[in-house]
Coordinates of C-alpha atoms in Angstrom, one line a residue:
Chain S
M1 CA 0.0 0.0 0.0
N2 CA 1.5 3.2 -1.2
I3 CA 0.0 6.2 0.5
V4 CA 0.5 9.9 -0.2
V5 CA -0.6 12.3 2.4
L6 CA -1.3 15.9 1.4
V7 CA -0.2 18.3 4.1
K8 CA -0.9 22.1 4.0
M9 CA 0.9 24.6 6.2
V10 CA -1.5 27.2 7.5
P11 CA -1.3 30.2 9.8
D12 CA -2.0 29.1 13.4
T13 CA -5.4 29.9 14.8
E14 CA -4.0 32.5 17.2
S15 CA -2.6 34.6 14.3
R16 CA -3.6 38.3 14.5
L17 CA -5.7 39.2 11.5
E18 CA -5.1 42.8 10.5
I19 CA -6.1 44.4 7.2
V20 CA -3.7 46.8 5.5
D21 CA -4.8 48.4 2.2
G22 CA -7.4 45.7 1.6
K23 CA -5.1 42.8 2.2
V24 CA -4.5 40.6 5.2
N25 CA -1.1 41.5 6.8
E26 CA 0.6 38.1 6.8
S27 CA 4.0 39.3 8.0
G28 CA 3.6 38.1 11.5
F29 CA 2.1 34.7 10.7
K30 CA 3.5 31.5 12.2
Y31 CA 2.7 28.4 10.2
M32 CA 1.7 25.0 11.4
V33 CA 0.3 21.7 9.9
N34 CA -3.3 22.1 9.1
P35 CA -5.2 20.3 11.9
Y36 CA -7.4 18.3 9.4
D37 CA -4.3 17.0 7.7
E38 CA -3.0 15.5 11.0
F39 CA -6.0 13.1 10.9
A40 CA -4.9 12.1 7.4
V41 CA -1.3 11.4 8.6
E42 CA -2.6 9.3 11.5
Q43 CA -5.0 7.3 9.3
A44 CA -2.3 6.6 6.7
V45 CA 0.1 5.4 9.4
Q46 CA -2.5 3.1 10.8
F47 CA -3.1 1.5 7.4
K48 CA 0.7 1.1 7.0
E49 CA 0.9 -0.5 10.4
A50 CA -1.9 -2.9 9.6
S51 CA -0.8 -4.0 6.1
G52 CA 2.6 -2.6 5.3
G53 CA 3.6 -0.1 2.7
K54 CA 4.9 3.4 2.6
V55 CA 3.6 6.8 3.7
T56 CA 4.9 9.9 1.9
L57 CA 4.0 13.4 3.0
V58 CA 3.7 15.9 0.2
S59 CA 3.5 19.6 1.1
L60 CA 3.6 22.7 -1.2
F61 CA 5.0 25.8 0.6
S62 CA 7.3 28.7 0.2
N63 CA 11.1 28.6 0.9
D64 CA 10.4 29.3 4.6
T65 CA 12.1 26.5 6.5
S66 CA 10.5 27.3 9.9
I67 CA 7.8 24.7 9.1
D68 CA 10.2 21.9 8.9
T69 CA 10.0 21.1 12.6
D70 CA 6.3 20.8 12.5
L71 CA 6.5 18.5 9.5
R72 CA 9.0 16.3 11.3
K73 CA 6.4 15.8 14.0
M74 CA 4.2 14.2 11.3
M75 CA 7.1 11.9 10.5
A76 CA 7.4 11.1 14.2
I77 CA 3.8 9.8 14.0
G78 CA 5.0 7.3 11.5
A79 CA 5.3 8.8 8.0
D80 CA 8.3 7.4 6.2
E81 CA 9.4 10.4 4.2
A82 CA 8.5 14.0 3.2
I83 CA 8.7 15.9 0.0
V84 CA 8.3 19.6 0.3
L85 CA 7.6 21.4 -3.0
R86 CA 9.3 24.8 -2.5
Q87 CA 7.7 27.5 -4.5
D88 CA 8.8 31.2 -4.7
G89 CA 5.7 33.3 -4.1
Y90 CA 3.6 30.4 -2.8
R91 CA 0.1 31.3 -1.7
G92 CA -2.5 29.1 0.0
D93 CA -5.5 30.7 -1.7
R94 CA -4.8 29.3 -5.2
P95 CA -6.4 25.9 -5.1
S96 CA -6.4 25.4 -8.9
A97 CA -2.8 26.3 -9.5
N98 CA -1.7 24.5 -6.3
A99 CA -3.7 21.4 -7.2
K100 CA -1.9 21.3 -10.6
T101 CA 1.6 21.6 -9.0
I102 CA 0.8 18.9 -6.4
S103 CA -0.8 16.5 -8.9
D104 CA 2.2 16.9 -11.2
A105 CA 4.4 15.9 -8.4
I106 CA 2.4 12.9 -7.2
S107 CA 1.3 11.5 -10.5
E108 CA 4.5 9.5 -10.8
M109 CA 4.2 8.1 -7.3
N110 CA 1.6 5.4 -8.1
A111 CA -0.3 6.0 -4.9
D112 CA -3.0 3.5 -4.0
L113 CA -4.4 6.1 -1.6
V114 CA -4.1 9.9 -1.6
I115 CA -5.3 11.4 1.6
G116 CA -5.6 14.9 3.2
G117 CA -7.7 17.1 5.4
V118 CA -11.2 18.2 4.3
Q119 CA -10.2 21.8 4.2
G120 CA -7.5 24.2 5.2
I121 CA -8.3 26.4 8.3
D122 CA -7.1 29.4 6.3
Y123 CA -9.3 29.7 3.2
Y124 CA -11.9 26.9 3.9
Q125 CA -12.6 26.1 0.3
G126 CA -12.1 22.4 0.6
A127 CA -11.1 22.6 -3.1
T128 CA -7.5 21.4 -3.6
G129 CA -8.3 17.7 -2.8
P130 CA -11.2 17.2 -5.3
M131 CA -9.3 19.2 -7.9
I132 CA -6.2 17.0 -7.5
A133 CA -8.4 13.9 -7.8
H134 CA -9.8 15.1 -11.1
M135 CA -6.3 15.9 -12.4
L136 CA -5.1 12.5 -11.4
G137 CA -8.2 10.9 -13.0
I138 CA -9.3 9.2 -9.8
P139 CA -12.5 9.4 -7.8
H140 CA -12.6 11.2 -4.5
V141 CA -14.7 11.1 -1.3
S142 CA -14.6 14.3 0.8
G143 CA -15.3 15.0 4.5
V144 CA -14.9 11.3 5.5
T145 CA -15.5 10.6 9.2
N146 CA -14.6 6.9 9.1
L147 CA -12.4 5.0 6.6
E148 CA -11.8 1.3 6.6
M149 CA -9.5 -0.8 4.3
N150 CA -10.2 -4.4 3.5
G151 CA -7.5 -5.7 1.1
E152 CA -7.8 -3.4 -1.9
K153 CA -11.2 -2.1 -1.0
F154 CA -12.0 1.0 1.0
T155 CA -15.2 1.8 2.8
A156 CA -15.7 5.5 3.6
K157 CA -18.4 7.2 5.5
R158 CA -19.2 10.9 4.9
Q159 CA -21.6 13.0 6.7
I160 CA -24.4 14.3 4.5
E161 CA -27.6 16.2 5.4
G162 CA -29.4 14.0 7.8
G163 CA -27.2 10.9 7.6
L164 CA -24.0 9.2 6.7
Q165 CA -23.3 8.1 3.1
V166 CA -21.4 4.8 3.1
I167 CA -19.2 4.6 0.0
E168 CA -17.3 1.6 -1.2
C169 CA -14.5 1.9 -3.7
S170 CA -11.2 0.3 -4.9
G171 CA -8.0 2.3 -5.1
P172 CA -6.6 4.5 -6.3
V173 CA -8.8 7.1 -4.6
L174 CA -8.4 10.4 -2.9
I175 CA -10.0 10.9 0.5
T176 CA -10.3 14.0 2.6
C177 CA -10.7 13.7 6.3
Q178 CA -13.2 15.2 8.6
K179 CA -12.2 15.9 12.2
D180 CA -13.9 12.9 13.9
M181 CA -12.0 10.4 11.7
T182 CA -9.3 9.2 14.1
K183 CA -7.4 10.2 17.2
V184 CA -3.9 11.5 16.4
R185 CA -1.3 9.9 18.6
F186 CA 1.4 11.7 20.6
P187 CA 4.7 10.3 19.3
A188 CA 7.1 8.6 21.7
L189 CA 10.5 10.3 22.3
K190 CA 12.1 7.4 20.4
D191 CA 10.0 8.1 17.4
I192 CA 10.8 11.8 17.5
M193 CA 14.5 11.0 17.6
M194 CA 14.1 8.5 14.7
S195 CA 12.1 11.0 12.6
K196 CA 15.2 13.2 12.3
R197 CA 16.9 10.6 10.2
K198 CA 14.0 10.0 7.8
P199 CA 14.3 11.3 4.2
F200 CA 13.2 14.9 3.9
E201 CA 13.4 16.2 0.3
N202 CA 13.1 19.9 -0.7
R203 CA 12.2 20.1 -4.3
E204 CA 12.1 23.4 -6.2
V205 CA 8.9 23.9 -8.2
S206 CA 7.9 26.8 -10.4
L207 CA 4.6 28.7 -10.2
N208 CA 1.8 27.1 -12.2
E209 CA -0.9 29.0 -14.1
G210 CA -4.2 28.1 -12.6
N211 CA -7.8 29.3 -13.0
D212 CA -7.9 30.9 -9.6
V213 CA -10.0 33.9 -8.9
N214 CA -8.1 36.8 -7.5
T215 CA -9.3 38.4 -4.3
D216 CA -9.8 42.1 -4.9
E217 CA -10.3 43.2 -1.3
C218 CA -10.3 41.8 2.2
S219 CA -12.1 43.3 5.1
L220 CA -13.0 42.4 8.6
P221 CA -16.7 41.5 9.1
P222 CA -18.8 44.3 10.5
A223 CA -18.4 44.4 14.2
R224 CA -21.5 43.3 16.0
G225 CA -22.2 45.8 18.8
G226 CA -23.1 44.1 22.0
G227 CA -26.9 44.2 22.4
V228 CA -29.0 44.5 25.5
I229 CA -28.7 42.5 28.7
I230 CA -32.1 41.4 29.8
D231 CA -32.8 42.2 33.4
G232 CA -35.4 40.7 35.6
E233 CA -36.2 39.7 39.2
S234 CA -36.6 36.0 38.3
A235 CA -35.7 33.5 35.5
E236 CA -39.3 33.7 34.5
E237 CA -39.3 37.4 34.0
K238 CA -36.1 37.4 32.0
V239 CA -37.4 34.6 29.8
D240 CA -40.7 36.4 29.2
K241 CA -38.8 39.6 28.2
L242 CA -36.6 37.5 25.9
I243 CA -39.4 35.8 24.1
E244 CA -41.2 39.1 23.7
K245 CA -38.1 40.6 22.1
L246 CA -37.6 37.6 19.8
K247 CA -41.2 37.9 18.7
T248 CA -41.6 41.6 18.2
E249 CA -38.1 43.1 17.6
A250 CA -36.2 40.3 16.0
K251 CA -39.3 38.6 14.6
V252 CA -37.6 35.3 14.5
L253 CA -40.1 33.3 16.6
Chain M
M1 CA -26.6 37.8 -22.0
S2 CA -24.4 35.0 -20.9
S3 CA -26.0 31.9 -19.5
V4 CA -25.7 30.5 -16.0
V5 CA -26.2 26.9 -14.9
V6 CA -27.8 26.2 -11.6
V7 CA -27.2 22.8 -10.0
G8 CA -30.4 22.1 -8.1
E9 CA -30.9 19.5 -5.4
V10 CA -34.2 17.9 -4.3
D11 CA -35.2 16.6 -0.9
G12 CA -38.2 14.2 -1.1
N13 CA -40.9 16.0 -3.2
E14 CA -39.4 19.4 -3.0
V15 CA -36.5 21.4 -4.3
K16 CA -34.1 22.3 -1.5
D17 CA -34.6 25.8 -0.2
V18 CA -30.9 26.6 -0.8
S19 CA -31.3 25.6 -4.5
Q20 CA -34.2 28.1 -4.9
Q21 CA -32.1 30.8 -3.2
V22 CA -29.3 30.1 -5.7
A23 CA -31.8 30.1 -8.6
A24 CA -33.0 33.6 -7.5
V25 CA -29.4 34.9 -7.4
A26 CA -28.7 33.4 -10.9
A27 CA -31.8 35.1 -12.3
G28 CA -29.9 38.4 -12.0
M29 CA -26.9 37.2 -13.9
G30 CA -28.2 35.9 -17.3
D31 CA -30.3 33.2 -18.9
V32 CA -30.6 30.4 -16.3
V33 CA -30.6 26.7 -17.0
G34 CA -31.2 24.4 -14.1
I35 CA -29.8 20.8 -13.9
V36 CA -31.1 18.3 -11.4
M37 CA -29.6 14.8 -11.1
G38 CA -31.0 11.8 -9.3
K39 CA -33.4 8.9 -9.4
N40 CA -37.2 9.5 -9.4
I41 CA -36.7 13.2 -9.0
A42 CA -38.5 14.6 -12.1
E43 CA -41.6 15.8 -10.3
A44 CA -39.7 17.6 -7.6
A45 CA -37.0 18.9 -10.0
M46 CA -39.6 20.7 -12.1
K47 CA -40.2 23.0 -9.2
L48 CA -36.8 24.5 -9.5
S49 CA -37.3 28.2 -10.3
T50 CA -35.3 28.5 -13.5
S51 CA -36.7 29.2 -16.9
K52 CA -35.3 26.0 -18.3
I53 CA -34.7 22.8 -16.4
I54 CA -32.7 19.8 -17.6
I55 CA -33.4 16.6 -15.7
A56 CA -30.9 13.7 -15.5
E57 CA -32.6 10.7 -14.1
D58 CA -30.9 7.3 -13.8
D59 CA -30.6 4.5 -11.4
T60 CA -26.9 5.2 -11.1
L61 CA -27.6 8.8 -10.0
E62 CA -29.6 7.8 -6.9
N63 CA -26.8 8.9 -4.7
Y64 CA -24.4 11.8 -5.2
D65 CA -21.2 10.6 -7.0
P66 CA -18.6 13.3 -7.8
V67 CA -17.3 11.6 -11.0
R68 CA -20.8 11.2 -12.6
F69 CA -22.3 14.4 -11.4
S70 CA -19.3 16.5 -12.4
S71 CA -19.3 15.0 -15.9
I72 CA -23.0 15.6 -16.4
V73 CA -22.8 19.3 -15.4
T74 CA -19.7 19.7 -17.6
Q75 CA -21.8 18.4 -20.6
V76 CA -24.7 20.8 -19.7
V77 CA -22.2 23.7 -19.5
E78 CA -20.8 22.8 -22.9
Q79 CA -24.2 22.5 -24.4
T80 CA -25.4 25.8 -23.1
N81 CA -22.2 27.8 -23.5
A82 CA -22.6 28.9 -19.9
T83 CA -19.9 30.9 -18.2
R84 CA -21.0 30.4 -14.6
V85 CA -22.2 27.5 -12.6
L86 CA -24.0 28.2 -9.2
M87 CA -25.0 25.7 -6.6
G88 CA -25.8 25.6 -2.9
A89 CA -22.9 25.1 -0.5
T90 CA -24.4 21.8 0.7
T91 CA -22.3 18.7 1.4
M92 CA -22.9 17.9 -2.2
G93 CA -22.1 21.4 -3.5
K94 CA -18.9 21.8 -1.6
D95 CA -17.7 18.4 -2.9
L96 CA -18.9 18.8 -6.5
G97 CA -17.9 22.5 -7.0
P98 CA -14.1 22.2 -6.9
R99 CA -14.1 18.9 -8.9
L100 CA -16.3 20.5 -11.5
A101 CA -14.1 23.6 -11.6
A102 CA -11.1 21.4 -12.3
E103 CA -13.0 19.5 -15.0
L104 CA -14.1 22.7 -16.7
N105 CA -10.7 24.4 -16.2
W106 CA -12.6 27.2 -14.4
G107 CA -12.1 29.2 -11.2
Y108 CA -13.9 28.2 -8.0
L109 CA -15.4 30.2 -5.2
G110 CA -16.7 28.1 -2.3
D111 CA -19.2 28.8 0.4
C112 CA -20.0 32.4 -0.7
L113 CA -21.9 34.7 1.6
E114 CA -22.7 37.2 -1.2
A115 CA -23.1 36.6 -4.9
G116 CA -24.3 38.9 -7.6
D117 CA -23.3 41.4 -10.3
E118 CA -21.2 43.4 -7.9
G119 CA -19.1 40.3 -7.1
F120 CA -18.7 37.6 -4.6
V121 CA -17.8 37.6 -0.9
R122 CA -16.5 34.5 0.8
P123 CA -15.2 33.9 4.3
N124 CA -11.6 33.3 5.1
Y125 CA -10.2 32.3 8.5
A126 CA -13.6 30.9 9.5
G127 CA -15.3 34.1 8.8
K128 CA -12.8 36.3 10.6
V129 CA -12.0 37.9 7.3
L130 CA -14.2 38.5 4.3
A131 CA -12.7 38.3 0.8
K132 CA -14.3 40.0 -2.1
S133 CA -13.7 39.2 -5.7
N134 CA -15.3 40.0 -9.1
P135 CA -14.1 37.4 -11.5
T136 CA -14.3 38.1 -15.2
N137 CA -13.4 34.5 -16.2
P138 CA -15.8 31.6 -16.0
V139 CA -16.3 30.4 -12.4
V140 CA -18.0 27.7 -10.4
V141 CA -19.6 29.1 -7.2
S142 CA -21.2 27.5 -4.2
I143 CA -23.4 29.7 -2.1
R144 CA -24.2 29.3 1.5
N145 CA -27.7 28.6 2.7
N146 CA -29.8 31.6 4.0
A147 CA -27.7 34.1 2.1
Y148 CA -30.6 35.1 -0.1
P149 CA -34.4 34.7 -0.2
A150 CA -35.6 31.7 -2.2
G151 CA -37.0 32.1 -5.7
E152 CA -40.6 31.3 -6.2
S153 CA -41.4 27.9 -7.5
W154 CA -42.6 28.0 -11.1
S155 CA -42.5 25.8 -14.1
G156 CA -40.1 26.5 -17.0
T157 CA -39.4 24.3 -20.0
V158 CA -38.2 20.9 -19.1
E159 CA -36.0 18.5 -21.0
N160 CA -34.2 15.3 -20.3
F161 CA -30.5 15.1 -20.2
S162 CA -29.3 13.3 -23.3
G163 CA -25.6 13.1 -22.8
N164 CA -23.4 10.4 -21.3
I165 CA -23.3 9.2 -17.7
P166 CA -19.8 7.9 -17.1
D167 CA -18.8 4.9 -15.1
S168 CA -17.6 5.4 -11.6
N169 CA -15.9 3.0 -9.2
L170 CA -17.5 4.6 -6.2
T171 CA -20.6 2.7 -5.0
T172 CA -22.9 4.0 -2.3
A173 CA -23.6 0.9 -0.2
S174 CA -26.1 2.6 2.1
I175 CA -27.2 5.8 3.7
E176 CA -27.2 5.5 7.5
K177 CA -29.8 7.8 8.9
I178 CA -28.5 9.4 12.1
G179 CA -30.6 11.3 14.6
A180 CA -33.9 10.9 12.7
G181 CA -35.9 14.1 12.7
T182 CA -32.9 16.3 13.7
V183 CA -32.2 19.4 11.7
E184 CA -28.9 19.8 9.9
L185 CA -26.8 22.6 11.4
T186 CA -25.9 24.4 8.3
E187 CA -29.5 24.4 7.0
A188 CA -31.2 25.4 10.2
N189 CA -33.1 28.6 10.7
I190 CA -32.5 28.3 14.4
V191 CA -29.5 26.8 16.1
V192 CA -29.3 26.0 19.9
S193 CA -25.7 25.5 21.0
G194 CA -24.3 24.4 24.3
G195 CA -20.9 24.7 25.9
R196 CA -18.8 23.9 28.9
G197 CA -21.3 25.8 31.2
L198 CA -23.5 22.7 30.9
E199 CA -21.0 20.8 33.1
S200 CA -21.8 17.3 31.8
P201 CA -22.8 15.4 28.6
E202 CA -26.1 14.4 30.4
N203 CA -27.0 18.0 30.8
Y204 CA -26.5 18.6 27.1
E205 CA -29.0 15.8 26.4
E206 CA -31.4 17.2 29.1
H207 CA -31.3 20.9 28.2
I208 CA -29.9 21.5 24.7
R209 CA -31.6 18.8 22.6
P210 CA -35.1 19.3 24.0
L211 CA -34.9 23.0 23.6
A212 CA -33.7 22.5 20.0
N213 CA -36.6 20.2 19.4
A214 CA -39.1 22.6 20.8
L215 CA -37.8 25.3 18.4
G216 CA -37.4 23.0 15.4
A217 CA -33.7 24.0 15.6
A218 CA -30.4 22.2 15.1
A219 CA -28.3 21.4 18.1
G220 CA -24.8 22.8 18.1
A221 CA -21.8 22.8 20.4
S222 CA -18.6 24.6 21.3
R223 CA -15.3 23.0 20.5
A224 CA -14.6 22.5 24.3
I225 CA -17.4 19.9 24.7
V226 CA -16.7 18.3 21.3
D227 CA -13.1 17.8 22.4
A228 CA -14.3 16.4 25.7
G229 CA -16.3 13.8 23.8
W230 CA -19.8 14.9 25.0
V231 CA -21.1 15.3 21.4
P232 CA -19.8 14.3 18.0
H233 CA -17.8 16.7 15.9
S234 CA -20.7 17.1 13.5
H235 CA -22.2 19.4 16.1
Q236 CA -19.2 21.7 16.4
V237 CA -19.6 25.4 15.4
G238 CA -16.5 27.4 14.9
Q239 CA -13.1 27.5 13.2
T240 CA -12.5 23.7 13.1
G241 CA -16.2 23.0 12.9
K242 CA -19.1 24.4 10.9
T243 CA -19.9 27.9 10.1
V244 CA -23.6 28.7 10.6
T245 CA -25.7 31.7 9.6
P246 CA -29.2 31.0 11.0
D247 CA -31.9 33.7 11.8
L248 CA -31.5 32.9 15.5
Y249 CA -28.5 31.5 17.3
L250 CA -28.8 30.6 21.0
A251 CA -25.5 30.2 22.8
I252 CA -26.0 28.5 26.1
G253 CA -23.1 28.2 28.6
I254 CA -20.7 29.2 25.8
S255 CA -18.1 31.8 26.8
G256 CA -17.4 32.7 23.1
A257 CA -13.8 32.0 22.2
I258 CA -12.7 33.8 19.0
Q259 CA -12.7 30.5 17.1
H260 CA -16.4 29.9 18.1
L261 CA -17.4 33.5 17.3
G262 CA -16.0 33.1 13.8
G263 CA -18.4 30.3 13.1
M264 CA -21.6 32.0 14.3
S265 CA -21.3 35.7 14.2
G266 CA -22.9 35.9 10.8
S267 CA -26.2 34.8 12.4
K268 CA -29.0 37.4 12.1
F269 CA -29.8 37.4 15.9
I270 CA -27.7 36.0 18.7
V271 CA -29.0 35.2 22.2
A272 CA -26.5 34.4 25.0
I273 CA -27.2 32.8 28.3
N274 CA -24.2 32.6 30.6
K275 CA -23.6 33.2 34.3
D276 CA -20.3 35.0 33.6
A277 CA -21.2 38.7 32.8
E278 CA -17.6 39.1 31.4
A279 CA -18.0 36.3 28.9
P280 CA -17.0 37.5 25.4
I281 CA -20.2 36.0 23.9
F282 CA -22.1 39.0 25.3
K283 CA -20.1 41.3 23.1
V284 CA -21.7 39.8 20.0
A285 CA -25.1 38.9 21.4
D286 CA -28.2 40.9 20.5
Y287 CA -29.9 39.7 23.7
G288 CA -28.0 38.5 26.7
I289 CA -29.3 36.9 29.9
I290 CA -26.8 36.8 32.7
G291 CA -27.8 33.9 35.0
D292 CA -27.7 30.2 35.8
L293 CA -28.6 28.3 32.6
F294 CA -30.0 25.5 34.7
E295 CA -32.7 27.9 36.0
I296 CA -33.3 29.7 32.7
V297 CA -33.3 27.0 30.1
P298 CA -36.1 24.9 31.6
V299 CA -38.3 28.0 32.0
L300 CA -37.5 29.0 28.4
K301 CA -38.4 25.5 27.1
S302 CA -41.7 25.2 29.0
K303 CA -42.8 28.7 27.7
L304 CA -41.9 27.7 24.2
D305 CA -43.8 24.5 24.5
N306 CA -46.9 26.5 25.3

């Protein structure tokens, strides 16, 4: 079983979001592995442990090497090697161009399974995975909450409106992981030490032309003013006032 | 005028509300052609509010399949010379949109909050930043539920899809219904969410779900109680969960971490019930009640029951 895991580096959730001249000021951003992608790494390693094979991490990022430590943590979980596609001028909001660059790199790897997170916690489009699947000419299942492997066959469950769609397929297939999929292990110290000796390749790639839509302007959402605090002598009085307001002011009941 | 393809979805005998909203948005952009795919869906599909409706009915289309659906929409686009495809940001739309964009060699804008002639607005960083664009090239767009009023149901001309339905090696073995009768978070008009103030998973079941049922609402949760294993991740609202934009959002025992606020601050009205007067949730709430949720929620529920 040859597994490729797609790992995106994203600004951490504590990053300060400041708009300068209609653009997000990204200068202070620290990057980390996209949390959804960690589930993909863990699932891939579990499959490898169950039936052998190889787990290769593939990440497209800039020349900034501050991310290497965080990627090594994914290798400590059990991935065998990492290939970082280094791109001058990389941006995370170009799913079409990025999918082309990544699919070019992995098309020769003969993966039985390509797996990544359902979306990046930066731009939330959930686009790169399905786009790569199309470019590789393989099917995909997105937002998977449970994935099982029996021989060559996969069974994936994805949440849909009001239920779970249970999908069976043979490889190669591209899967994107929802948060509930699996529990990501804490690597042992021994595995962290070992991970430092695993192959870690930096590969220069050029910018691809994609079909991405340029963002013209970013803004912060209109601030919501705090509303009214509903006072009352008793719980009952407060609730009565609330229901009254919801009916007459907000008109949502 | 250029033409626009709307991918409609049906639910039972009706077109989904979000599809009618999308059809209404598309009506302002050009000649609109609707495409609805499925099995035994013709009668419902005809209610899609577009002037022309193409129906693709086949046994193999009973369940959504990205390979088949993407190919069919691509053929409809080629046939109609459309330059835009619009769909609801449902679990299908968010999956189909990007694959279709790749197949068409078009751009993609996912989960848009605004769509129209003036451009498109979509959320970045879980809604903490809004990104506006006005693409001149062809684009596939998915639009979030509740962003626009629905188009009126009316009957346009109907034709059957006559192209090819490709093979796919995905097979839907079954649909497991979960929580029968519960409302999907991202489609709900009202959301009732609980947080750590509930103190235990039993209290979530005792206070949040019954209140949600009484309001015909979806039940949501903060990240804290999802991580604690009280409720599944499918309930989570916020940066690593779902973004919701209901008419009414009730935050009960939720302090309002920035990651949570990102996922719900687009709601039309927000009610917060929390015993901590300093909780950040009160900064975004239209109506706040400072007090013990265990006293207030039962009273609220019984009043709503009447």
